Coordinates of C-alpha atoms in Angstrom, one line a residue:
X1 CA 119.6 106.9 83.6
X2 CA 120.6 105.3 86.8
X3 CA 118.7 105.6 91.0
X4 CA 115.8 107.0 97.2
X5 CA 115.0 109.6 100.3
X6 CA 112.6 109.1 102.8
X7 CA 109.6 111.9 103.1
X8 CA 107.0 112.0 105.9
X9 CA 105.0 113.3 102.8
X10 CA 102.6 110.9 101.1
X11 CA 100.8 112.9 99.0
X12 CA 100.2 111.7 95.5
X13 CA 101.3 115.2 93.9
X14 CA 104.4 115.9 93.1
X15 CA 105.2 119.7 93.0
X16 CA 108.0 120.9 90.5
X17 CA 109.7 123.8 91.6
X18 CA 112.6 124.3 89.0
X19 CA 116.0 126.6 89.8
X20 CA 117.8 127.6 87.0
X21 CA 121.3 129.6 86.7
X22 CA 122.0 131.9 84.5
X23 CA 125.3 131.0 82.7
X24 CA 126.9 134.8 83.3
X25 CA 125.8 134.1 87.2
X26 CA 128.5 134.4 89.9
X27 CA 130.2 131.2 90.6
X28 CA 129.1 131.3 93.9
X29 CA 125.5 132.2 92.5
X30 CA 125.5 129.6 90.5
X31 CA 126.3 126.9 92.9
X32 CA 123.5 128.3 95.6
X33 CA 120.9 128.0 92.3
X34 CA 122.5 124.4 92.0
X35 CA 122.1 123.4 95.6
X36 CA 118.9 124.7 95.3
X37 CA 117.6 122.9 92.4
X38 CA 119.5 119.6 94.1
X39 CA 117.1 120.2 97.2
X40 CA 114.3 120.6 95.7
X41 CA 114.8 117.3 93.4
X42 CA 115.3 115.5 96.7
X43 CA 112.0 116.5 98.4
X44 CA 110.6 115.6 95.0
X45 CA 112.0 112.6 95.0
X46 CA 111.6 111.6 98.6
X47 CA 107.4 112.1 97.7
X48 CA 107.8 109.6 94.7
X49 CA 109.6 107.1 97.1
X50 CA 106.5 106.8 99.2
X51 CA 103.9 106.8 96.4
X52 CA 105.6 104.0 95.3
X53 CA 105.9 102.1 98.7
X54 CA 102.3 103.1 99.6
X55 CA 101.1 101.8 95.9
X56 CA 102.9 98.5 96.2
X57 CA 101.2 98.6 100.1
X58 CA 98.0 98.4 97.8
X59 CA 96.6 100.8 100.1
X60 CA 92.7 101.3 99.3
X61 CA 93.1 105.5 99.1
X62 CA 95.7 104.1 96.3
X63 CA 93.3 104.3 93.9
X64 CA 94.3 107.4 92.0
X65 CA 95.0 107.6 88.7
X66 CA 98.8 108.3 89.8
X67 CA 99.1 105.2 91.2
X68 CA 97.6 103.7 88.9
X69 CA 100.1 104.8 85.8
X70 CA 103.9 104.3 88.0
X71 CA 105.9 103.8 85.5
X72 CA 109.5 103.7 84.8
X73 CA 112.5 103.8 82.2
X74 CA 115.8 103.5 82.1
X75 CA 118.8 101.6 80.3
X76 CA 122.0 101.4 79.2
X77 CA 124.3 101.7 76.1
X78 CA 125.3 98.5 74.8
X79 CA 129.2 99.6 74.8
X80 CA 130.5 96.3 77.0
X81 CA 129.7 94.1 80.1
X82 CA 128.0 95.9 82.7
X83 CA 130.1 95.9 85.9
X84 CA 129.7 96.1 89.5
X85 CA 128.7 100.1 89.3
X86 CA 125.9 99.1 87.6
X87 CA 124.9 96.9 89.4
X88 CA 124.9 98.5 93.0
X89 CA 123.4 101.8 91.5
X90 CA 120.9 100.5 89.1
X91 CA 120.1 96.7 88.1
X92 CA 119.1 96.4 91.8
X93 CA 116.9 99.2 92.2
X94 CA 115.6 98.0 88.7
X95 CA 114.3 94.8 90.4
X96 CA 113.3 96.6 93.7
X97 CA 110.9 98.9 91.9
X98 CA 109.4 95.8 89.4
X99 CA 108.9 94.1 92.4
X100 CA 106.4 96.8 94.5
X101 CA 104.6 97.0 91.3
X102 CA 106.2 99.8 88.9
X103 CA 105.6 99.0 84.9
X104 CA 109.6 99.0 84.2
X105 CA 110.9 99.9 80.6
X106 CA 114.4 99.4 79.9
X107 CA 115.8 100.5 76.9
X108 CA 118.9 99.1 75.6
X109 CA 120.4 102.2 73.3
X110 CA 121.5 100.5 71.0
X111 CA 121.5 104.1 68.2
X112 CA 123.1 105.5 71.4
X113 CA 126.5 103.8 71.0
X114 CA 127.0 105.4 67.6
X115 CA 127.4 109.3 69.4
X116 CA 130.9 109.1 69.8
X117 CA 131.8 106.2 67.6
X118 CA 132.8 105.6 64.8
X119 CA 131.6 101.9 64.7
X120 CA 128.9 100.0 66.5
X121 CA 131.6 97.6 67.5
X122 CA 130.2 94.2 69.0
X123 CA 126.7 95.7 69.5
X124 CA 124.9 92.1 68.9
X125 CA 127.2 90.4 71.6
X126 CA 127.0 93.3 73.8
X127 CA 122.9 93.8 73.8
X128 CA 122.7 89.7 74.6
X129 CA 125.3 90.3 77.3
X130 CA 122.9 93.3 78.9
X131 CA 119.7 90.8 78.4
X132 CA 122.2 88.1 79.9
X133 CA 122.3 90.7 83.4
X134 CA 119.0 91.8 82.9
X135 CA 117.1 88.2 83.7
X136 CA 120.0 87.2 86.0
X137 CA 119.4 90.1 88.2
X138 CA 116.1 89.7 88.2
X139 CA 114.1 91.4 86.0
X140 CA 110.7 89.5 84.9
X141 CA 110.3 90.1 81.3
X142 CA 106.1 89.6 82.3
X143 CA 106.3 92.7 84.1
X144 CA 109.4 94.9 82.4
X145 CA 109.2 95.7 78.8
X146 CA 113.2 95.2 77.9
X147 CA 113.8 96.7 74.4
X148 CA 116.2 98.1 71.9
X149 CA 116.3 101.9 70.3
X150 CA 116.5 100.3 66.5
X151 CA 113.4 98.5 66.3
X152 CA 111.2 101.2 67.5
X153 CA 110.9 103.4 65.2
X154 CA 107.9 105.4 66.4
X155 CA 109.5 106.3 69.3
X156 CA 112.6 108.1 67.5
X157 CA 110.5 109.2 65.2
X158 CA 109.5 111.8 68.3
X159 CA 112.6 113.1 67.9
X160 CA 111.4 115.5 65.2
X161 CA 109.3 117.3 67.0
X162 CA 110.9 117.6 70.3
X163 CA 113.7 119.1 68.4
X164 CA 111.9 122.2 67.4
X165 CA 110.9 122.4 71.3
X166 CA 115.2 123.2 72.3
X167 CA 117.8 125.6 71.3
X168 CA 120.7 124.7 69.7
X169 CA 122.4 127.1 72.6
X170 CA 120.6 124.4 75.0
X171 CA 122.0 121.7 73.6
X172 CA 125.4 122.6 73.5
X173 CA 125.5 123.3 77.5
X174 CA 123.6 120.4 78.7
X175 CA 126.5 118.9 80.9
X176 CA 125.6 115.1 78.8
X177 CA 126.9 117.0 76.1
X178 CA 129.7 118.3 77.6
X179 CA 130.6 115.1 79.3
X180 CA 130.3 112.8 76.5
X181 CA 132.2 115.3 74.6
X182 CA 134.9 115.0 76.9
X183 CA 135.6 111.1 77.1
X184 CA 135.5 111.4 72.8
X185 CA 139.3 112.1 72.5
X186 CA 138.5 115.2 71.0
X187 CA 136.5 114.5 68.2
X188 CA 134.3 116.7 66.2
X189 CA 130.8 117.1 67.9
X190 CA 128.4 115.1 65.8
X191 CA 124.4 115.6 65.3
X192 CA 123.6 112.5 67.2
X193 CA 125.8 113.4 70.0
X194 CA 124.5 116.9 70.3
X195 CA 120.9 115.9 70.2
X196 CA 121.3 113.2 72.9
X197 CA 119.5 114.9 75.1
X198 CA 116.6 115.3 72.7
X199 CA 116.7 111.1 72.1
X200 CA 116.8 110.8 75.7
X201 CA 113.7 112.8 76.2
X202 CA 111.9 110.5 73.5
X203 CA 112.8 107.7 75.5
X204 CA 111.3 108.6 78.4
X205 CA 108.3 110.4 77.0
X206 CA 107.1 108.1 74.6
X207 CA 105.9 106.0 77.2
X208 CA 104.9 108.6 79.5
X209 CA 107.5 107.1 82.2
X210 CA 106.6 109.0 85.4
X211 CA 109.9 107.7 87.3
X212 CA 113.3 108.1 86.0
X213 CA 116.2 107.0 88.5
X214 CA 119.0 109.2 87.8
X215 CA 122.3 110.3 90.2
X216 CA 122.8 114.5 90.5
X217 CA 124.3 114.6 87.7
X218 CA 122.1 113.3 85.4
X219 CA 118.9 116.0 87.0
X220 CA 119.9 118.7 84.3
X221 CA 119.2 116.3 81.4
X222 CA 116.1 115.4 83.1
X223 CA 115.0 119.3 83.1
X224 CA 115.8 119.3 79.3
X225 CA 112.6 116.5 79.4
X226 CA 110.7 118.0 81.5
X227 CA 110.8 121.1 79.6
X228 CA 110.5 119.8 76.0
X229 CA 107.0 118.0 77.7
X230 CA 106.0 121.4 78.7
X231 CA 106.5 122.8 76.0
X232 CA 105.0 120.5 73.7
X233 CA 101.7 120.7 75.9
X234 CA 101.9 124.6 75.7
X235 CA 103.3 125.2 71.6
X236 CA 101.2 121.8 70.2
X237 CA 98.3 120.9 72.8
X238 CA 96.8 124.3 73.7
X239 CA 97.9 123.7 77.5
X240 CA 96.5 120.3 77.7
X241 CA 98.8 117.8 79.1
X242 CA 99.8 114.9 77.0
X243 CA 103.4 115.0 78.4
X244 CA 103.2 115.0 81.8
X245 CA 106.6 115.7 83.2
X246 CA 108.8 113.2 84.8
X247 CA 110.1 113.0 88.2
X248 CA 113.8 111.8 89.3
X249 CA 113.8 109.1 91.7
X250 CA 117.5 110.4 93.1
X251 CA 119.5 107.1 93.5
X252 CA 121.5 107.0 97.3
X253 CA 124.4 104.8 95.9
X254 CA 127.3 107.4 96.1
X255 CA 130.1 107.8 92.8
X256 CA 131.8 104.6 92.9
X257 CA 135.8 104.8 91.9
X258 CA 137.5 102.5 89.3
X259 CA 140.3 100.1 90.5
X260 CA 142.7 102.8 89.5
X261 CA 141.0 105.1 91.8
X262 CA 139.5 107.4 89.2
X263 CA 135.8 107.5 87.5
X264 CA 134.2 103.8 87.0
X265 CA 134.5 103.4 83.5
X266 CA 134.3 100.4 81.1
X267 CA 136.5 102.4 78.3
X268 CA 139.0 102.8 81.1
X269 CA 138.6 99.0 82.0
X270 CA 139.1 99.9 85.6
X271 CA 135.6 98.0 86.6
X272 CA 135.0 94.5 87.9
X273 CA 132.3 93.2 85.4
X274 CA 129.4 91.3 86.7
X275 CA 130.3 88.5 83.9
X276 CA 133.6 88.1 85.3
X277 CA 134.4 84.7 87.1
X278 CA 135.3 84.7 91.1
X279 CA 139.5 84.5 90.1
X280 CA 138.7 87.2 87.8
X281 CA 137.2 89.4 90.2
X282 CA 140.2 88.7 93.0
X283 CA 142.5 89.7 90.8
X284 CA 141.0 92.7 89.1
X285 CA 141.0 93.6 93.4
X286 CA 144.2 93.1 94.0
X287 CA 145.3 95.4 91.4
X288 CA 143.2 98.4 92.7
X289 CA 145.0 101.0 94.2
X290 CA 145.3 101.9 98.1
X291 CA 147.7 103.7 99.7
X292 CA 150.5 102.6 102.1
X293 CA 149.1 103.0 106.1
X294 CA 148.3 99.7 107.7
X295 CA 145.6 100.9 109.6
X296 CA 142.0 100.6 107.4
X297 CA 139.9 104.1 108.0
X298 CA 136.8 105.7 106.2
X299 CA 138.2 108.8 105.0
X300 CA 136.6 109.6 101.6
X301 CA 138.6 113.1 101.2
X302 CA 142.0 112.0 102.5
X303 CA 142.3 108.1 101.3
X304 CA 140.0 108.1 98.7
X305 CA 141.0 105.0 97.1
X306 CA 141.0 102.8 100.3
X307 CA 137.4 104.7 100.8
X308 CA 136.2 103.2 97.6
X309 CA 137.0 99.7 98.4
X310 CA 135.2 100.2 102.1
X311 CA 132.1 101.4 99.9
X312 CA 131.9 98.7 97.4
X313 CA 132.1 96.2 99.9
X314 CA 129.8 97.6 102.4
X315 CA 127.4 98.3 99.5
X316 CA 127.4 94.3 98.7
X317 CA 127.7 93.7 102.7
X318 CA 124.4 95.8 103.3
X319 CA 127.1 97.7 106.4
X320 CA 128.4 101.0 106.4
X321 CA 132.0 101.8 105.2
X322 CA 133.1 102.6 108.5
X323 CA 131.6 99.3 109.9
X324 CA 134.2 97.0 106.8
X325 CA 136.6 99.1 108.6
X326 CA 136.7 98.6 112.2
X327 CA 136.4 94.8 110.9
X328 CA 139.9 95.1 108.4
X329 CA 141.2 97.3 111.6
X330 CA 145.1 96.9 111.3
X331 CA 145.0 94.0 108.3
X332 CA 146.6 96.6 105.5
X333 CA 145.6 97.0 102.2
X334 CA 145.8 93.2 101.8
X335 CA 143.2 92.0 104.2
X336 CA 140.5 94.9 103.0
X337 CA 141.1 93.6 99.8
X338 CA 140.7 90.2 100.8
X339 CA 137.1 91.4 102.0
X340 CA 136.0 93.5 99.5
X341 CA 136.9 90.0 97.2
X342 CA 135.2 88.4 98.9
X343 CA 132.1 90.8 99.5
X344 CA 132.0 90.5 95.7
X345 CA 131.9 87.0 95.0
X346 CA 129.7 86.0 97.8
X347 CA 126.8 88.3 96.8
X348 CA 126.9 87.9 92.7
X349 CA 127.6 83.8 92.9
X350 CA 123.6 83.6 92.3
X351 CA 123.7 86.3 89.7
X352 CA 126.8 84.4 87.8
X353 CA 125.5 81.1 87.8
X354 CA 121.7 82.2 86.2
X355 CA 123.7 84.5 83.9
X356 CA 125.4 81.2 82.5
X357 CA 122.5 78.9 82.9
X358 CA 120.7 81.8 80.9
X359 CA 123.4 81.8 78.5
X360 CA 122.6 78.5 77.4
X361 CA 119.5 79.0 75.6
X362 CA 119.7 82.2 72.9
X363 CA 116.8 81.0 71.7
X364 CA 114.9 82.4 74.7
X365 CA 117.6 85.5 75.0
X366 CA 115.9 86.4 71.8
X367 CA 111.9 85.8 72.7
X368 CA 112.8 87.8 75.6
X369 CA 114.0 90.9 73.1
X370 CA 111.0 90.3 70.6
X371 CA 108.6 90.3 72.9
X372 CA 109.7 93.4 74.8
X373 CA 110.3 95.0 71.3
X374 CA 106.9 94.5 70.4
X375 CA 105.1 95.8 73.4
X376 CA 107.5 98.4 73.2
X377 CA 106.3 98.9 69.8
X378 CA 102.3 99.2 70.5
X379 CA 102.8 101.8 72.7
X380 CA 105.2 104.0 70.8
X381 CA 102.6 104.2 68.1
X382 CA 99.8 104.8 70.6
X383 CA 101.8 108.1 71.4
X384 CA 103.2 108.9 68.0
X385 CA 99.2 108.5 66.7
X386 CA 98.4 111.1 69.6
X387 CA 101.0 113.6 69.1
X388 CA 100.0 113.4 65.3
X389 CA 96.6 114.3 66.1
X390 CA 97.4 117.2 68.2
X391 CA 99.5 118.6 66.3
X392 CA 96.5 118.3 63.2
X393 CA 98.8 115.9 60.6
X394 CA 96.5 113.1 61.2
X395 CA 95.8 112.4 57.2

């Protein structure tokens, strides 16, 4: 659950207008509805973007009870080192939010990494490697609540509910689904990996997150939330609203490639991880694919490769693509790899040396994950006690 538009609109309310597709739709019906549904999400988000900035303004007419209650959540699997994708599409945005006032939960999903596993593999190393990023980044463990799936069990306890609230027909075509299916070298669909959307709904509903940064094509499993909140207002709570439904806050960082020029993936091992030293990172860039014209241009359809190194490094260089490539000009494959190196190592040096001054007290690497575990904890239960009550098994 990774993420921002601007609006002239500042209104507090957020207005969900939902498109749907039917699946016997026309292709060409069915991407209309999409680009619909797309475009409406962006105004959406655009509004959210400038509650936020006008509640971390602390604006006296923010007073309302929206701005009041920003919160957000959003995590990761612990499946390996988070790498540089990560990083440009999500850690920092983490820290931008925490820092104009959002109440941040971050779930590591840890339960997650057993959908299309057989194993939990290194999970401890792995979920101390993601706290490891976490602090180094910049996320303050005073004001985001950093916790793991496993030790809350209130929260998947939800799960139980929400399931009766989603087809089994819903499940199966929720593109997560689909997609994790995919990358499971064609494995039997399991329960756990068929009701990930369901889990992921509990994760953001049990602490009635209002924000959740995704990219497009994470917007359909946000409606799979949004309508197991209605529903559970409309089949539990007699219309009342203790769900309210959550908004995407759509993230602007574009799909970054792997070094091999296909999807960023750490199964693929095509990333450059955030934990990896400076010689490290050069030479994970020198092996990334390019193509074999001297002159460096921005052409996302026709060089896509070279296009993906021009991003990455005018992501970290705050510049446009096209900018990194009127500076490489006629340097070859050789000097925009020489920037994008350097691009790299430059902007994470702070980031690697507090990850390894971090790394030298576990001690605190735990308080940190106790701590957010508890909080996490007290207000699982809140909601579990709630949605108890409504639905009358309070005994």
């Amino acid at each position: 659950m990774t993420s921002s538009m601007t609006s002239s609109t500042t209104s507090s309310t957020i207005t969900s207008t939902t498109h749907r597709a039917t699946p016997f739709a026309p292709a060409d019906t069915r991407d209309a509805d999409e680009s619909a549904t797309y475009a409406a999400a962006l105004e959406r988000s655009a509004v959210l973007d400038a509650l936020i900035d006008q509640h971390a303004t602390g604006d006296p007419d923010d007073s309302t009870e929206d701005a009041a209650r920003l919160r957000m959540l959003t995590g990761d699997r612990p499946t390996g080192p988070l790498h540089i994708g990560h990083y440009l599409a999500s850690l920092r945005n983490r820290v931008r939010l925490q820092d104009k006032g959002v109440e941040t939960f971050v779930v590591i999903a840890d339960y997650q990494v057993i959908t299309d596993r057989d194993s939990v593999g290194e999970v401890g190393a792995n979920v101390q490697g993601l706290v490891l990023d976490y602090l180094a980044a910049g996320l303050d463990p005073a004001r985001t609540t950093i916790f793991t799936h496993s030790a809350v069990p209130a929260l998947n306890q939800l799960m139980l509910p929400f399931l009766s609230l989603v087809t089994d027909a819903e499940l199966r075509r929720n593109p997560t689904v689909k997609d994790e299916l995919a990358l499971s070298d064609g494995r039997p669909l399991s329960g756990l990996l068929l009701t990930y959307p369901v889990h992921q709904a509990a994760d953001i509903l049990f602490c009635h997150s209002r924000i959740v940064p995704v990219g497009r094509d994470q917007l359909p499993h946000l409606e799979q939330t949004r309508a197991i909140a209605r529903r559970f207002n409309q089949r539990y709570a007699a219309g009342h609203s203790v769900f309210a439904e959550p908004e995407a806050l759509l993230s602007e960082v574009p799909l970054l490639l792997g070094t091999d020029g296909t999807k960023m993936s750490k199964s693929k091992g095509n990333v450059i991880n955030l934990r990896d030293t400076a010689d490290e990172t050069a030479a994970r860039v020198r092996a990334a694919r390019t193509d074999s014209e001297r002159r460096i241009t921005f052409d996302p359809k026709g060089r896509p490769a070279v296009a993906n190194l021009l991003t990455i490094a005018g992501l970290f260089l705050d510049e446009s693509p096209e900018v990194v490539a009127e500076r490489v000009d006629d340097g070859g494959a050789q000097a925009l790899k020489r920037v994008v190196t350097d691009a790299v190592n430059d902007s994470l040096a702070g980031h690697r040396a507090r990850r390894a001054d971090l790394a030298r007290d576990p001690a605190y690497l735990t308080s940190v994950l106790h701590e957010g575990n508890a909080r996490a904890n007290e207000v699982a239960e809140r909601t579990l006690a709630t949605v108890r009550a409504v639905m009358g098994m309070s005994y």
